[in-house]
Amino acid sequence: MSTAEIDRQWTTRLRKRATGHLPPEKLLPDTQPAYVSSWIYVFGVTTLAALMMVILSGIILAIRGPQWWHSSAIGHFVNSTHLWSVEIFFFAMIVHLWGKFFMAAWRGGRSLTWVTGVVTFLASVGTAFTGYVSQTNFDSQWISTQAKDGINATGAGSIFNVLNLGQMLMWHIVLLPLAAVLLTAIHVLMVRVKGVVPPFEENGATK
Amino acid sequence: MAYLWSLAALIPLNNYGHYIHWGVIDISVANFIVVVLMIIAFVAALFLPFPGRSRRKESR
């Protein structure tokens, strides 16, 4: 195979494009700019850490099933770990969002980073909601019967039935987590490609 | 194990929820506390010194 032919291969082109945009030292950098030495930058990675705990505890819950998480002590513990990881996930994500909003973190060609963050937030809200209606207890029954009127009023009820436990569980453990994790990965890669947004200039100029 | 149950009893969860009504705003006390904690965390993150920051500045 000639060099020209190798260069035309989709694998070669993809590799060159990926490593051009995101060389290894940019993907996993050794240092960060001095302005990143602030607690406000900790909340993004806290959100990521909480997401990992959510996924891990969710996998254990999926393996053992509702009877286990409702009736055994260890099941209660993992169920609570899942809930509190979600609480920390949203807590940290909101503070991260406030921080990035007031930094105008979409500056310097970072609009796609901002937009993927917003869409990830929306996907996470959907994931949490379908989780609350999939608990298989009185709480989930109450939430789903309260939510059905709101969802039906939007017209989405014809394809998204909050009273359908099977459908809600599938959305909660397959579709929405897949979307949330994929979007998070794209968001983090965008941060690595464009770098962390620098602070505003002292004279008020923006970058 | 019994002491764990007594710890849980510090916050009674079997009662009706408490709500704050303020004009169009209607929020449970639990959610309001979380919002307040988020604001505290946000302000603290802006003003609390980050460990090692001065050291990094000196080395630059």
CSV table of C-alpha atoms in Angstrom, one decimal, chain A residues 67-191:
chain,number,residue,atom,x,y,z
A,67,GLN,CA,-36.5,-6.0,46.0
A,68,TRP,CA,-32.9,-5.8,47.2
A,69,TRP,CA,-32.7,-2.0,47.4
A,70,HIS,CA,-36.0,-1.8,49.3
A,71,SER,CA,-35.5,-4.6,51.8
A,72,SER,CA,-31.9,-5.1,52.7
A,73,ALA,CA,-29.6,-2.9,54.8
A,74,ILE,CA,-26.8,-2.9,52.2
A,75,GLY,CA,-29.5,-2.2,49.5
A,76,HIS,CA,-30.7,0.8,51.5
A,77,PHE,CA,-27.1,2.0,51.7
A,78,VAL,CA,-26.4,1.7,48.0
A,79,ASN,CA,-29.8,3.3,47.2
A,80,SER,CA,-28.9,6.2,49.6
A,81,THR,CA,-25.4,6.5,48.0
A,82,HIS,CA,-27.2,6.8,44.6
A,83,LEU,CA,-29.5,9.5,45.9
A,84,TRP,CA,-26.8,11.5,47.7
A,85,SER,CA,-24.4,11.3,44.8
A,86,VAL,CA,-27.1,12.8,42.7
A,87,GLU,CA,-27.6,15.6,45.3
A,88,ILE,CA,-23.9,16.4,45.2
A,89,PHE,CA,-23.9,16.1,41.4
A,90,PHE,CA,-26.6,18.8,41.0
A,91,PHE,CA,-25.3,20.9,43.9
A,92,ALA,CA,-21.8,21.1,42.3
A,93,MET,CA,-23.1,21.4,38.8
A,94,ILE,CA,-25.3,24.5,39.7
A,95,VAL,CA,-22.3,26.2,41.5
A,96,HIS,CA,-20.1,25.3,38.5
A,97,LEU,CA,-22.8,26.8,36.2
A,98,TRP,CA,-23.0,30.1,38.3
A,99,GLY,CA,-19.2,30.4,38.2
A,100,LYS,CA,-19.0,29.8,34.5
A,101,PHE,CA,-21.9,32.2,33.8
A,102,PHE,CA,-20.3,35.1,35.7
A,103,MET,CA,-17.0,34.3,34.0
A,104,ALA,CA,-18.8,34.5,30.6
A,105,ALA,CA,-17.1,31.1,29.9
A,106,TRP,CA,-18.3,31.1,26.3
A,107,ARG,CA,-15.7,33.7,25.4
A,108,GLY,CA,-12.8,32.9,23.1
A,109,GLY,CA,-14.6,30.4,20.8
A,110,ARG,CA,-15.9,28.4,23.7
A,111,SER,CA,-19.6,28.6,22.8
A,112,LEU,CA,-19.8,24.9,22.0
A,113,THR,CA,-18.3,24.1,25.5
A,114,TRP,CA,-21.0,26.3,27.1
A,115,VAL,CA,-23.8,24.8,25.0
A,116,THR,CA,-22.8,21.1,25.6
A,117,GLY,CA,-22.8,22.0,29.4
A,118,VAL,CA,-26.3,23.4,29.1
A,119,VAL,CA,-27.6,20.4,27.2
A,120,THR,CA,-25.8,18.1,29.7
A,121,PHE,CA,-27.7,19.9,32.5
A,122,LEU,CA,-31.0,19.4,30.7
A,123,ALA,CA,-30.3,15.7,30.1
A,124,SER,CA,-29.3,15.3,33.8
A,125,VAL,CA,-32.6,16.9,34.9
A,126,GLY,CA,-34.4,14.3,32.7
A,127,THR,CA,-32.3,11.5,34.1
A,128,ALA,CA,-33.0,12.6,37.7
A,129,PHE,CA,-36.7,12.9,37.0
A,130,THR,CA,-37.1,9.5,35.5
A,131,GLY,CA,-35.1,8.1,38.5
A,132,TYR,CA,-37.6,9.6,40.9
A,133,VAL,CA,-40.5,8.0,39.1
A,134,SER,CA,-38.6,4.6,38.9
A,135,GLN,CA,-38.1,4.1,42.6
A,136,THR,CA,-41.0,1.6,42.8
A,137,ASN,CA,-42.4,3.0,46.0
A,138,PHE,CA,-45.2,5.4,47.1
A,139,ASP,CA,-42.9,8.4,46.5
A,140,SER,CA,-42.5,7.5,42.8
A,141,GLN,CA,-46.3,6.8,42.4
A,142,TRP,CA,-47.0,10.3,43.9
A,143,ILE,CA,-44.4,12.0,41.7
A,144,SER,CA,-45.5,10.3,38.5
A,145,THR,CA,-49.2,11.0,39.1
A,146,GLN,CA,-48.4,14.6,39.8
A,147,ALA,CA,-46.1,14.9,36.8
A,148,LYS,CA,-48.4,13.3,34.3
A,149,ASP,CA,-50.7,16.3,33.9
A,150,GLY,CA,-47.8,18.6,33.3
A,151,ILE,CA,-46.2,16.3,30.8
A,152,ASN,CA,-49.6,15.6,29.1
A,153,ALA,CA,-50.2,19.4,28.8
A,154,THR,CA,-47.1,19.7,26.7
A,155,GLY,CA,-48.3,17.0,24.3
A,156,ALA,CA,-45.3,14.8,25.1
A,157,GLY,CA,-47.4,12.4,27.1
A,158,SER,CA,-48.3,10.5,23.9
A,159,ILE,CA,-44.7,9.2,23.6
A,160,PHE,CA,-43.4,9.8,27.1
A,161,ASN,CA,-45.8,8.2,29.6
A,162,VAL,CA,-44.6,8.9,33.2
A,163,LEU,CA,-47.1,6.3,34.5
A,164,ASN,CA,-45.4,3.6,32.4
A,165,LEU,CA,-42.8,2.3,34.9
A,166,GLY,CA,-41.0,0.1,32.3
A,167,GLN,CA,-40.6,3.0,29.9
A,168,MET,CA,-39.4,5.4,32.6
A,169,LEU,CA,-36.9,2.8,33.9
A,170,MET,CA,-35.5,2.3,30.4
A,171,TRP,CA,-35.1,6.0,29.9
A,172,HIS,CA,-33.5,6.3,33.4
A,173,ILE,CA,-31.0,3.5,33.1
A,174,VAL,CA,-30.2,3.4,29.3
A,175,LEU,CA,-31.2,6.4,27.1
A,176,LEU,CA,-30.7,9.4,29.4
A,177,PRO,CA,-27.5,8.3,31.2
A,178,LEU,CA,-26.0,7.4,27.8
A,179,ALA,CA,-26.8,10.9,26.6
A,180,ALA,CA,-25.6,12.6,29.9
A,181,VAL,CA,-22.3,10.6,29.9
A,182,LEU,CA,-21.7,11.2,26.2
A,183,LEU,CA,-22.4,14.9,26.5
A,184,THR,CA,-20.2,15.1,29.6
A,185,ALA,CA,-17.3,13.5,27.7
A,186,ILE,CA,-17.8,15.9,24.8
A,187,HIS,CA,-18.0,18.8,27.3
A,188,VAL,CA,-14.7,17.8,29.0
A,189,LEU,CA,-13.0,17.2,25.6
A,190,MET,CA,-14.1,20.7,24.5
A,191,VAL,CA,-12.6,22.2,27.7
